[in-house]
Structure formats: C-alpha cells, structure tokens
PDB file of C-alpha atoms in Angstrom:
ATOM      1  CA  UNK A  15      19.795  11.729 -16.345  1.00  0.00           C
ATOM      2  CA  UNK A  16      17.544   9.207 -13.465  1.00  0.00           C
ATOM      3  CA  UNK A  17      14.555   8.372 -13.891  1.00  0.00           C
ATOM      4  CA  UNK A  18      12.179  10.469 -10.741  1.00  0.00           C
ATOM      5  CA  UNK A  19      10.605   7.279  -7.929  1.00  0.00           C
ATOM      6  CA  UNK A  20       8.252   7.138  -5.384  1.00  0.00           C
ATOM      7  CA  UNK A  21       8.820   9.571  -2.252  1.00  0.00           C
ATOM      8  CA  UNK A  22       7.228   7.177  -0.298  1.00  0.00           C
ATOM      9  CA  UNK A  23      10.070   4.365  -1.031  1.00  0.00           C
ATOM     10  CA  UNK A  24      13.554   3.940   0.009  1.00  0.00           C
ATOM     11  CA  UNK A  25      15.913   1.640  -0.804  1.00  0.00           C
ATOM     12  CA  UNK A  26      17.719  -1.624   1.628  1.00  0.00           C
ATOM     13  CA  UNK A  27      20.901   0.445   1.159  1.00  0.00           C
ATOM     14  CA  UNK A  28      18.522   3.426   3.141  1.00  0.00           C
ATOM     15  CA  UNK A  29      17.053   1.314   5.751  1.00  0.00           C
ATOM     16  CA  UNK A  30      20.927  -0.839   6.306  1.00  0.00           C
ATOM     17  CA  UNK A  31      22.164   2.532   6.835  1.00  0.00           C
ATOM     18  CA  UNK A  32      19.469   3.241   9.774  1.00  0.00           C
ATOM     19  CA  UNK A  33      19.065   0.314  11.314  1.00  0.00           C
ATOM     20  CA  UNK A  34      19.746   0.708  14.879  1.00  0.00           C
ATOM     21  CA  UNK A  35      19.079   4.616  14.797  1.00  0.00           C
ATOM     22  CA  UNK A  36      16.479   6.402  17.331  1.00  0.00           C
ATOM     23  CA  UNK A  37      13.168   6.502  16.353  1.00  0.00           C
ATOM     24  CA  UNK A  38      13.448   4.009  13.214  1.00  0.00           C
ATOM     25  CA  UNK A  39      11.073   0.797  13.187  1.00  0.00           C
ATOM     26  CA  UNK A  40      11.104  -2.336  10.729  1.00  0.00           C
ATOM     27  CA  UNK A  41       7.296  -3.701  10.453  1.00  0.00           C
ATOM     28  CA  UNK A  42       7.423  -7.290   8.117  1.00  0.00           C
ATOM     29  CA  UNK A  43       4.022  -6.991   6.894  1.00  0.00           C
ATOM     30  CA  UNK A  44       4.346 -10.535   5.027  1.00  0.00           C
ATOM     31  CA  UNK A  45       1.375 -11.812   4.257  1.00  0.00           C
ATOM     32  CA  UNK A  46       0.436 -14.865   1.797  1.00  0.00           C
ATOM     33  CA  UNK A  47      -2.383 -16.999  -0.129  1.00  0.00           C
ATOM     34  CA  UNK A  48      -2.699 -20.264   0.150  1.00  0.00           C
ATOM     35  CA  UNK A  49      -1.608 -20.893  -3.175  1.00  0.00           C
ATOM     36  CA  UNK A  50       2.055 -19.320  -2.363  1.00  0.00           C
ATOM     37  CA  UNK A  51       2.877 -21.938   0.268  1.00  0.00           C
ATOM     38  CA  UNK A  52       4.692 -19.473   1.872  1.00  0.00           C
ATOM     39  CA  UNK A  53       3.998 -18.725   5.512  1.00  0.00           C
ATOM     40  CA  UNK A  54       5.364 -15.054   6.365  1.00  0.00           C
ATOM     41  CA  UNK A  55       5.458 -15.443  10.669  1.00  0.00           C
ATOM     42  CA  UNK A  56       7.231 -18.452  10.141  1.00  0.00           C
ATOM     43  CA  UNK A  57      10.036 -16.579   7.121  1.00  0.00           C
ATOM     44  CA  UNK A  58      10.265 -14.188   9.868  1.00  0.00           C
ATOM     45  CA  UNK A  59      11.275 -16.339  12.300  1.00  0.00           C
ATOM     46  CA  UNK A  60      13.504 -18.335  10.249  1.00  0.00           C
ATOM     47  CA  UNK A  61      15.471 -14.525   9.345  1.00  0.00           C
ATOM     48  CA  UNK A  62      14.566 -11.100   9.386  1.00  0.00           C
ATOM     49  CA  UNK A  63      15.959  -7.676   8.908  1.00  0.00           C
ATOM     50  CA  UNK A  64      17.732  -6.506  12.522  1.00  0.00           C
ATOM     51  CA  UNK A  65      15.560  -4.757  14.484  1.00  0.00           C
ATOM     52  CA  UNK A  66      12.124  -5.531  12.669  1.00  0.00           C
ATOM     53  CA  UNK A  67       8.942  -6.376  13.403  1.00  0.00           C
ATOM     54  CA  UNK A  68       6.227  -8.950  13.126  1.00  0.00           C
ATOM     55  CA  UNK A  69       2.777  -7.387  11.543  1.00  0.00           C
ATOM     56  CA  UNK A  70       0.021  -9.994  11.793  1.00  0.00           C
ATOM     57  CA  UNK A  71      -1.992  -8.584   9.276  1.00  0.00           C
ATOM     58  CA  UNK A  72      -5.338 -10.941   9.388  1.00  0.00           C
ATOM     59  CA  UNK A  73      -4.650 -11.282  13.920  1.00  0.00           C
ATOM     60  CA  UNK A  74      -4.431  -6.652  13.760  1.00  0.00           C
ATOM     61  CA  UNK A  75      -8.195  -6.696  12.511  1.00  0.00           C
ATOM     62  CA  UNK A  76     -11.884  -6.202  13.520  1.00  0.00           C
ATOM     63  CA  UNK A  77     -12.675  -9.945  13.219  1.00  0.00           C
ATOM     64  CA  UNK A  78     -16.027  -9.158  14.002  1.00  0.00           C
ATOM     65  CA  UNK A  79     -16.740  -8.354  10.411  1.00  0.00           C
ATOM     66  CA  UNK A  80     -16.620 -11.994   8.981  1.00  0.00           C
ATOM     67  CA  UNK A  81     -14.369 -10.895   5.833  1.00  0.00           C
ATOM     68  CA  UNK A  82     -10.487 -10.975   5.909  1.00  0.00           C
ATOM     69  CA  UNK A  83      -8.004  -8.781   7.536  1.00  0.00           C
ATOM     70  CA  UNK A  84     -10.524  -5.494   8.001  1.00  0.00           C
ATOM     71  CA  UNK A  85      -9.612  -2.592   9.607  1.00  0.00           C
ATOM     72  CA  UNK A  86      -9.369  -2.235  12.885  1.00  0.00           C
ATOM     73  CA  UNK A  87     -11.048   0.339  14.963  1.00  0.00           C
ATOM     74  CA  UNK A  88      -8.360   3.726  15.458  1.00  0.00           C
ATOM     75  CA  UNK A  89      -7.734   2.230  19.332  1.00  0.00           C
ATOM     76  CA  UNK A  90      -7.849  -1.325  18.530  1.00  0.00           C
ATOM     77  CA  UNK A  91      -5.246  -1.085  16.212  1.00  0.00           C
ATOM     78  CA  UNK A  92      -2.994   1.700  18.143  1.00  0.00           C
ATOM     79  CA  UNK A  93      -3.048  -0.867  20.923  1.00  0.00           C
ATOM     80  CA  UNK A  94      -1.660  -3.654  18.723  1.00  0.00           C
ATOM     81  CA  UNK A  95       1.077  -1.117  17.044  1.00  0.00           C
ATOM     82  CA  UNK A  96       2.144  -0.183  20.467  1.00  0.00           C
ATOM     83  CA  UNK A  97       3.162  -3.449  21.660  1.00  0.00           C
ATOM     84  CA  UNK A  98       4.826  -3.434  18.600  1.00  0.00           C
ATOM     85  CA  UNK A  99       7.099  -0.482  19.448  1.00  0.00           C
ATOM     86  CA  UNK A 100       5.216   1.573  16.985  1.00  0.00           C
ATOM     87  CA  UNK A 101       5.002   4.758  17.910  1.00  0.00           C
ATOM     88  CA  UNK A 102       2.859   7.323  15.307  1.00  0.00           C
ATOM     89  CA  UNK A 103       6.420  10.676  16.086  1.00  0.00           C
ATOM     90  CA  UNK A 104       8.279   7.175  14.346  1.00  0.00           C
ATOM     91  CA  UNK A 105      10.238   6.911  10.931  1.00  0.00           C
ATOM     92  CA  UNK A 106       9.007   3.794   9.814  1.00  0.00           C
ATOM     93  CA  UNK A 107      10.103   1.441   7.032  1.00  0.00           C
ATOM     94  CA  UNK A 108       7.548  -1.577   6.217  1.00  0.00           C
ATOM     95  CA  UNK A 109       9.017  -4.099   3.957  1.00  0.00           C
ATOM     96  CA  UNK A 110       7.273  -8.337   2.463  1.00  0.00           C
ATOM     97  CA  UNK A 111       8.690 -11.207   0.937  1.00  0.00           C
ATOM     98  CA  UNK A 112       9.255 -10.367  -2.503  1.00  0.00           C
ATOM     99  CA  UNK A 113       8.335  -6.527  -2.430  1.00  0.00           C
ATOM    100  CA  UNK A 114       5.321  -4.349  -3.568  1.00  0.00           C
ATOM    101  CA  UNK A 115       3.308  -7.255  -2.444  1.00  0.00           C
ATOM    102  CA  UNK A 116       1.487  -6.404   0.697  1.00  0.00           C
ATOM    103  CA  UNK A 117       3.619  -4.084   2.740  1.00  0.00           C
ATOM    104  CA  UNK A 118       1.700  -0.881   1.025  1.00  0.00           C
ATOM    105  CA  UNK A 119      -1.345  -2.040   2.824  1.00  0.00           C
ATOM    106  CA  UNK A 120      -0.063  -1.206   6.599  1.00  0.00           C
ATOM    107  CA  UNK A 121       1.494   1.491   4.723  1.00  0.00           C
ATOM    108  CA  UNK A 122      -1.079   2.866   4.523  1.00  0.00           C
ATOM    109  CA  UNK A 123      -3.117   1.953   7.208  1.00  0.00           C
ATOM    110  CA  UNK A 124      -0.707   3.799   9.315  1.00  0.00           C
ATOM    111  CA  UNK A 125      -1.054   6.664   7.124  1.00  0.00           C
ATOM    112  CA  UNK A 126      -4.807   5.754   7.551  1.00  0.00           C
ATOM    113  CA  UNK A 127      -3.920   5.911  11.587  1.00  0.00           C
ATOM    114  CA  UNK A 128      -2.026   8.987  11.712  1.00  0.00           C
ATOM    115  CA  UNK A 129       1.806   8.171  11.526  1.00  0.00           C
ATOM    116  CA  UNK A 130       3.174  10.854   8.811  1.00  0.00           C
ATOM    117  CA  UNK A 131       6.636   9.414   7.954  1.00  0.00           C
ATOM    118  CA  UNK A 132       6.045   6.054   6.541  1.00  0.00           C
ATOM    119  CA  UNK A 133       7.540   4.236   3.785  1.00  0.00           C
ATOM    120  CA  UNK A 134       8.209   0.577   2.114  1.00  0.00           C
ATOM    121  CA  UNK A 135      11.110  -0.872   1.309  1.00  0.00           C
ATOM    122  CA  UNK A 136      11.847  -1.540  -1.846  1.00  0.00           C
ATOM    123  CA  UNK A 137      12.673  -5.352  -3.132  1.00  0.00           C
ATOM    124  CA  UNK A 138      11.477  -7.338  -0.235  1.00  0.00           C
ATOM    125  CA  UNK A 139      13.167  -9.105   1.907  1.00  0.00           C
ATOM    126  CA  UNK A 140      14.144 -11.641  -1.249  1.00  0.00           C
ATOM    127  CA  UNK A 141      15.931  -8.911  -2.669  1.00  0.00           C
ATOM    128  CA  UNK A 142      17.525  -7.694   0.767  1.00  0.00           C
ATOM    129  CA  UNK A 143      18.350 -11.529   1.394  1.00  0.00           C
ATOM    130  CA  UNK A 144      19.663 -11.910  -2.219  1.00  0.00           C
ATOM    131  CA  UNK A 145      21.939  -8.873  -1.912  1.00  0.00           C
ATOM    132  CA  UNK A 146      23.634 -10.647   1.063  1.00  0.00           C
ATOM    133  CA  UNK A 147      22.239  -8.333   4.036  1.00  0.00           C
ATOM    134  CA  UNK A 148      22.457  -9.067   7.578  1.00  0.00           C
ATOM    135  CA  UNK A 149      19.906 -11.056   9.494  1.00  0.00           C
ATOM    136  CA  UNK A 150      18.681 -11.970  12.879  1.00  0.00           C
ATOM    137  CA  UNK A 151      16.903 -15.016  14.274  1.00  0.00           C
ATOM    138  CA  UNK A 152      16.297 -12.902  17.439  1.00  0.00           C
ATOM    139  CA  UNK A 153      13.003 -12.145  18.277  1.00  0.00           C
ATOM    140  CA  UNK A 154      12.976  -8.459  19.497  1.00  0.00           C
ATOM    141  CA  UNK A 155      11.239  -7.389  22.561  1.00  0.00           C
ATOM    142  CA  UNK A 156      10.475  -2.672  22.037  1.00  0.00           C
ATOM    143  CA  UNK A 157       9.628  -0.299  24.508  1.00  0.00           C
ATOM    144  CA  UNK A 158       5.673  -0.123  23.905  1.00  0.00           C
ATOM    145  CA  UNK A 159       5.202   2.441  21.555  1.00  0.00           C
ATOM    146  CA  UNK A 160       2.833   5.693  22.040  1.00  0.00           C
ATOM    147  CA  UNK A 161       0.767   5.886  19.118  1.00  0.00           C
ATOM    148  CA  UNK A 162      -2.155   8.749  19.480  1.00  0.00           C
ATOM    149  CA  UNK A 163      -4.624   7.694  16.265  1.00  0.00           C
ATOM    150  CA  UNK A 164      -6.206  10.430  13.800  1.00  0.00           C
ATOM    151  CA  UNK A 165      -8.170   8.361  11.532  1.00  0.00           C
ATOM    152  CA  UNK A 166      -8.917   9.999   8.411  1.00  0.00           C
ATOM    153  CA  UNK A 167     -12.253   8.011   7.170  1.00  0.00           C
ATOM    154  CA  UNK A 168     -11.968   9.422   3.822  1.00  0.00           C
ATOM    155  CA  UNK A 169      -9.606   6.865   2.569  1.00  0.00           C
ATOM    156  CA  UNK A 170     -11.597   4.455   3.012  1.00  0.00           C
ATOM    157  CA  UNK A 171     -14.712   3.515   1.323  1.00  0.00           C
ATOM    158  CA  UNK A 172     -17.818   0.905   2.322  1.00  0.00           C
ATOM    159  CA  UNK A 173     -19.564  -0.866   1.195  1.00  0.00           C
ATOM    160  CA  UNK A 174     -22.547   1.300   0.384  1.00  0.00           C
ATOM    161  CA  UNK A 175     -20.150   4.167  -0.796  1.00  0.00           C
ATOM    162  CA  UNK A 176     -18.810   1.229  -3.312  1.00  0.00           C
ATOM    163  CA  UNK A 177     -22.923   0.560  -4.601  1.00  0.00           C
ATOM    164  CA  UNK A 178     -22.741   4.091  -5.055  1.00  0.00           C
ATOM    165  CA  UNK A 179     -20.590   4.725  -6.620  1.00  0.00           C
ATOM    166  CA  UNK A 180     -21.035   1.307  -8.783  1.00  0.00           C
ATOM    167  CA  UNK A 181     -24.446   2.430  -9.581  1.00  0.00           C
ATOM    168  CA  UNK A 182     -23.428   6.109 -10.533  1.00  0.00           C
ATOM    169  CA  UNK A 183     -19.965   5.585 -12.082  1.00  0.00           C
ATOM    170  CA  UNK A 184     -19.017   8.947  -9.727  1.00  0.00           C
ATOM    171  CA  UNK A 185     -15.166   7.368  -9.104  1.00  0.00           C
ATOM    172  CA  UNK A 186     -13.449   5.208 -11.276  1.00  0.00           C
ATOM    173  CA  UNK A 187     -12.586   1.694  -9.856  1.00  0.00           C
ATOM    174  CA  UNK A 188      -9.106   0.041  -9.993  1.00  0.00           C
ATOM    175  CA  UNK A 189      -9.316  -3.516  -9.379  1.00  0.00           C
ATOM    176  CA  UNK A 190      -6.059  -5.585  -8.190  1.00  0.00           C
ATOM    177  CA  UNK A 191      -6.697  -8.238  -8.633  1.00  0.00           C
ATOM    178  CA  UNK A 192      -5.666 -10.994 -11.526  1.00  0.00           C
ATOM    179  CA  UNK A 193      -6.728 -10.211 -14.891  1.00  0.00           C
ATOM    180  CA  UNK A 194      -8.714 -14.509 -15.268  1.00  0.00           C
ATOM    181  CA  UNK A 195     -10.456 -13.718 -11.501  1.00  0.00           C
ATOM    182  CA  UNK A 196     -11.194  -9.755 -12.792  1.00  0.00           C
ATOM    183  CA  UNK A 197     -12.359 -11.336 -16.191  1.00  0.00           C
ATOM    184  CA  UNK A 198     -13.956 -14.102 -13.866  1.00  0.00           C
ATOM    185  CA  UNK A 199     -12.318 -16.836 -16.500  1.00  0.00           C
ATOM    186  CA  UNK A 200     -10.790 -17.765 -13.141  1.00  0.00           C
ATOM    187  CA  UNK A 201     -12.461 -19.271 -10.481  1.00  0.00           C
ATOM    188  CA  UNK A 202     -11.420 -16.877  -7.016  1.00  0.00           C
ATOM    189  CA  UNK A 203      -9.503 -17.842  -3.861  1.00  0.00           C
ATOM    190  CA  UNK A 204     -12.125 -18.245  -1.834  1.00  0.00           C
ATOM    191  CA  UNK A 205     -15.042 -20.510  -1.764  1.00  0.00           C
ATOM    192  CA  UNK A 206     -18.673 -19.177  -2.126  1.00  0.00           C
ATOM    193  CA  UNK A 207     -17.803 -16.296  -4.780  1.00  0.00           C
ATOM    194  CA  UNK A 208     -18.880 -15.543  -7.950  1.00  0.00           C
ATOM    195  CA  UNK A 209     -16.174 -15.039 -10.753  1.00  0.00           C
ATOM    196  CA  UNK A 210     -15.738 -11.488 -12.207  1.00  0.00           C
ATOM    197  CA  UNK A 211     -15.549  -7.846 -11.489  1.00  0.00           C
ATOM    198  CA  UNK A 212     -17.776  -4.551 -11.070  1.00  0.00           C
ATOM    199  CA  UNK A 213     -20.081  -2.948 -13.132  1.00  0.00           C
ATOM    200  CA  UNK A 214     -17.223  -0.697 -14.882  1.00  0.00           C
ATOM    201  CA  UNK A 215     -14.520  -1.365 -13.362  1.00  0.00           C
ATOM    202  CA  UNK A 216     -10.434  -1.708 -14.606  1.00  0.00           C
ATOM    203  CA  UNK A 217      -8.427  -4.262 -14.838  1.00  0.00           C
ATOM    204  CA  UNK A 218      -4.986  -3.462 -13.166  1.00  0.00           C
ATOM    205  CA  UNK A 219      -3.140  -7.179 -11.738  1.00  0.00           C
ATOM    206  CA  UNK A 220      -0.710  -5.919  -8.756  1.00  0.00           C
ATOM    207  CA  UNK A 221       2.108  -7.340 -10.662  1.00  0.00           C
ATOM    208  CA  UNK A 222       2.355  -4.135 -13.413  1.00  0.00           C
ATOM    209  CA  UNK A 223       3.745  -1.988 -10.946  1.00  0.00           C
ATOM    210  CA  UNK A 224       6.977  -3.538 -10.102  1.00  0.00           C
ATOM    211  CA  UNK A 225      10.002  -5.097 -11.767  1.00  0.00           C
ATOM    212  CA  UNK A 226      11.684  -7.574  -9.911  1.00  0.00           C
ATOM    213  CA  UNK A 227       9.386  -5.677  -6.351  1.00  0.00           C
ATOM    214  CA  UNK A 228      10.677  -2.247  -7.201  1.00  0.00           C
ATOM    215  CA  UNK A 229       7.837  -0.057  -7.948  1.00  0.00           C
ATOM    216  CA  UNK A 230       8.254   1.240 -11.302  1.00  0.00           C
ATOM    217  CA  UNK A 231       9.424   5.128 -11.250  1.00  0.00           C
ATOM    218  CA  UNK A 232       6.938   7.762 -11.708  1.00  0.00           C
ATOM    219  CA  UNK A 233       6.391   8.241 -15.822  1.00  0.00           C
ATOM    220  CA  UNK A 234       6.337   4.226 -16.425  1.00  0.00           C
ATOM    221  CA  UNK A 235       3.460   4.118 -13.275  1.00  0.00           C
ATOM    222  CA  UNK A 236       2.318   7.016 -15.129  1.00  0.00           C
ATOM    223  CA  UNK A 237       1.570   4.921 -18.431  1.00  0.00           C
ATOM    224  CA  UNK A 238       0.815   1.802 -16.362  1.00  0.00           C
ATOM    225  CA  UNK A 239      -2.268   4.062 -15.348  1.00  0.00           C
ATOM    226  CA  UNK A 240      -3.122   5.524 -18.578  1.00  0.00           C
ATOM    227  CA  UNK A 241      -2.546   2.138 -20.751  1.00  0.00           C
ATOM    228  CA  UNK A 242      -4.972   0.738 -18.059  1.00  0.00           C
ATOM    229  CA  UNK A 243      -7.598   3.627 -18.806  1.00  0.00           C
ATOM    230  CA  UNK A 244      -7.462   5.565 -15.138  1.00  0.00           C
ATOM    231  CA  UNK A 245      -7.355   9.174 -15.770  1.00  0.00           C
ATOM    232  CA  UNK A 246      -4.951  10.826 -12.973  1.00  0.00           C
ATOM    233  CA  UNK A 247      -6.841  13.816 -12.793  1.00  0.00           C
ATOM    234  CA  UNK A 248     -10.073  12.276 -11.503  1.00  0.00           C
ATOM    235  CA  UNK A 249     -11.405  10.417  -8.475  1.00  0.00           C
ATOM    236  CA  UNK A 250     -10.289   6.343  -8.251  1.00  0.00           C
ATOM    237  CA  UNK A 251     -11.455   3.571  -6.095  1.00  0.00           C
ATOM    238  CA  UNK A 252      -8.890   0.855  -5.254  1.00  0.00           C
ATOM    239  CA  UNK A 253     -10.115  -2.531  -4.526  1.00  0.00           C
ATOM    240  CA  UNK A 254      -8.767  -6.665  -4.711  1.00  0.00           C
ATOM    241  CA  UNK A 255      -9.752  -9.541  -3.192  1.00  0.00           C
ATOM    242  CA  UNK A 256      -9.432  -8.610  -0.006  1.00  0.00           C
ATOM    243  CA  UNK A 257      -8.495  -4.995   0.638  1.00  0.00           C
ATOM    244  CA  UNK A 258      -3.908  -5.563   0.495  1.00  0.00           C
ATOM    245  CA  UNK A 259      -3.321  -5.497  -2.783  1.00  0.00           C
ATOM    246  CA  UNK A 260      -5.207  -2.638  -3.353  1.00  0.00           C
ATOM    247  CA  UNK A 261      -3.003  -0.275  -1.435  1.00  0.00           C
ATOM    248  CA  UNK A 262      -0.090  -1.746  -4.258  1.00  0.00           C
ATOM    249  CA  UNK A 263      -2.864   0.932  -6.156  1.00  0.00           C
ATOM    250  CA  UNK A 264      -3.292   3.702  -3.043  1.00  0.00           C
ATOM    251  CA  UNK A 265       0.634   3.451  -3.798  1.00  0.00           C
ATOM    252  CA  UNK A 266       1.465   4.189  -6.816  1.00  0.00           C
ATOM    253  CA  UNK A 267      -1.237   6.711  -7.643  1.00  0.00           C
ATOM    254  CA  UNK A 268       0.287   8.556  -4.002  1.00  0.00           C
ATOM    255  CA  UNK A 269       3.556   8.193  -5.729  1.00  0.00           C
ATOM    256  CA  UNK A 270       1.653  10.453  -8.149  1.00  0.00           C
ATOM    257  CA  UNK A 271       0.495  13.063  -6.071  1.00  0.00           C
ATOM    258  CA  UNK A 272      -2.798  11.613  -6.420  1.00  0.00           C
ATOM    259  CA  UNK A 273      -5.088  12.093  -3.058  1.00  0.00           C
ATOM    260  CA  UNK A 274      -8.083  11.673  -4.566  1.00  0.00           C
ATOM    261  CA  UNK A 275      -8.269   8.276  -4.003  1.00  0.00           C
ATOM    262  CA  UNK A 276     -10.026   5.954  -1.138  1.00  0.00           C
ATOM    263  CA  UNK A 277      -9.589   1.997  -0.676  1.00  0.00           C
ATOM    264  CA  UNK A 278     -12.835   0.038  -0.393  1.00  0.00           C
ATOM    265  CA  UNK A 279     -11.866  -2.563   2.372  1.00  0.00           C
ATOM    266  CA  UNK A 280     -14.327  -5.386   1.772  1.00  0.00           C
ATOM    267  CA  UNK A 281     -13.341  -5.970  -1.986  1.00  0.00           C
ATOM    268  CA  UNK A 282     -14.287  -8.662  -3.271  1.00  0.00           C
ATOM    269  CA  UNK A 283     -14.141 -10.741  -0.308  1.00  0.00           C
ATOM    270  CA  UNK A 284     -17.407  -8.484   0.495  1.00  0.00           C
ATOM    271  CA  UNK A 285     -18.923  -8.181  -2.924  1.00  0.00           C
ATOM    272  CA  UNK A 286     -18.571 -10.980  -4.662  1.00  0.00           C
ATOM    273  CA  UNK A 287     -20.022 -13.330  -2.067  1.00  0.00           C
ATOM    274  CA  UNK A 288     -23.160 -11.250  -1.728  1.00  0.00           C
ATOM    275  CA  UNK A 289     -25.933 -12.070  -4.169  1.00  0.00           C
ATOM    276  CA  UNK A 290     -27.465  -8.588  -3.914  1.00  0.00           C
ATOM    277  CA  UNK A 291     -24.121  -6.568  -6.238  1.00  0.00           C
ATOM    278  CA  UNK A 292     -23.410  -6.499 -10.008  1.00  0.00           C
ATOM    279  CA  UNK A 293     -21.016  -8.366 -10.942  1.00  0.00           C
ATOM    280  CA  UNK A 294     -20.009  -8.803 -14.646  1.00  0.00           C
ATOM    281  CA  UNK A 295     -17.605 -10.722 -16.507  1.00  0.00           C
ATOM    282  CA  UNK A 296     -15.563 -10.555 -19.457  1.00  0.00           C
ATOM    283  CA  UNK A 297     -12.783  -7.777 -19.545  1.00  0.00           C
ATOM    284  CA  UNK A 298     -15.081  -4.344 -20.084  1.00  0.00           C
TER     285      UNK A 298
END
C-alpha cells in the first residue's frame, strides 16, 4: 500500500505533463544563504523549467522594515506577481533548487494572499535536472496576470503577538533553524544577533521534513512532530531565521490537516536582534 502524501505537493512527472497547459504557472523561488554559495537568479538564468518565472524573495518584500524579505502589502504583492503573469485563479506550482527549501515560503505567501490552487514541486530543480527533464534558458515574457488579493491576516504573527505567545505559552513554537543555532552553540549567520531560542520553543530543523528534496509521507511527518514534542491538536506558530524556512513547517502542518497555525514573519532576524526579548540557550 502506497503511503499517503501531502495534497499540496506534486511530482516532477506531473509538472512535466502540465507544461504549456492554459492557466498553469510555474515559479522558481530559489533563494540561498551566503554560506551555501549558490545564487538563485544565476541558476535560473542558466536553465529552468520551461515557462517558469523567477520570484525574487528579497525584492518582492516590504523593504521598509529593515528586516529581510518581510511580507509585502497585499497590493504590492499583487502588482509584483501580476508582472510575472500570475493570476489568483491559476494553478500555480512553486519550486526551488534542492526541493522543500524556499519554495514553501512562496506557496504560503500565495495562499495567504488569496490564491487557492498552489502546490510545491517535490525534488526541486536539482532533482529535475538529475532526471534529465527539459530545461530552457529563454526568459519568458508572460502576459500580465490578474491577481485579486484576499489577505488572510490570521496566517501571520507580528512581533507583539509573538511576544505575547512567548510570555503566555498560548501557542507551541516550532523553530526551523539548525540545531546548533537553536541551542546557541553556533553563531547566527547575520551579524549582531544573539544565539539561542525563544523560551518554550521546540527545535525542528527545516531539513527533517524531507528526504532527497521530497516531503516525507504523512505518517512520517506525524512522527517528526511527535518526536519534537509538538501536539498536533494544539495551535502552533512557526519561526526560523528570517521567515523563509518556517514555511516548511507550515507546509507540513497543513499537509496533516492542521489549520490552527501561523508564521512569525520577523523570525529570529527580528527577535534575536532586539535587546528586549527573552533568549535561552541549550536544548530546552
């Protein structure tokens, strides 16, 4: 019997069969930390899935916050994705380089802004290339889309709300940063930030949700949450370094039918840079 898998994740084989279909759109959402020595825009230019457009996570953002890739206003988001040829009624597939890395952030953003039919591609572009699937280097010039934003504010946690959550313990906190950053044994990649985690947070490094760039099956995802001490019958807020890989946990939660979750957009870039926030070290 085949293991049940997420309804929000599609295979490369399925994507290849949809290429060129009307109202089918593909987004390359690749983004990397400096230490990874990869450049999403350069890799996109060097070869991408036919018809895919590049979504710049640093540019399509609220640049006034002083934080990296903060969620843009619904109006700004709509203008940006319309230029990419995206409509809110399209079937949209988002991918990244390694698979289940930065694509979930754009999947989450599109859904938070009102798009309904949004999916993440398993295996990423790395897997697509490994399987010898078609690539193109031409830069598409799509006709403008029509995106009517219907923003869901309940999907996003602000700093003040996060501070209340930490103080009250009203929500479980799932942190997608690496274990060393969580315990404080490793320095943060961004200068000027304290190491450690929010009191009460659980460590759920982003890589534990996938194998070879493919999201784990549903039973394995449940085990992953239980092993981290997360109760799937209780509310969860997800967080990470800058709000991107937190969406991997969000994707996993929604895949399991868990709807009572939010994403702390400022994440550690905000929390760890402030002097008035509680920070603890160690595994608990």
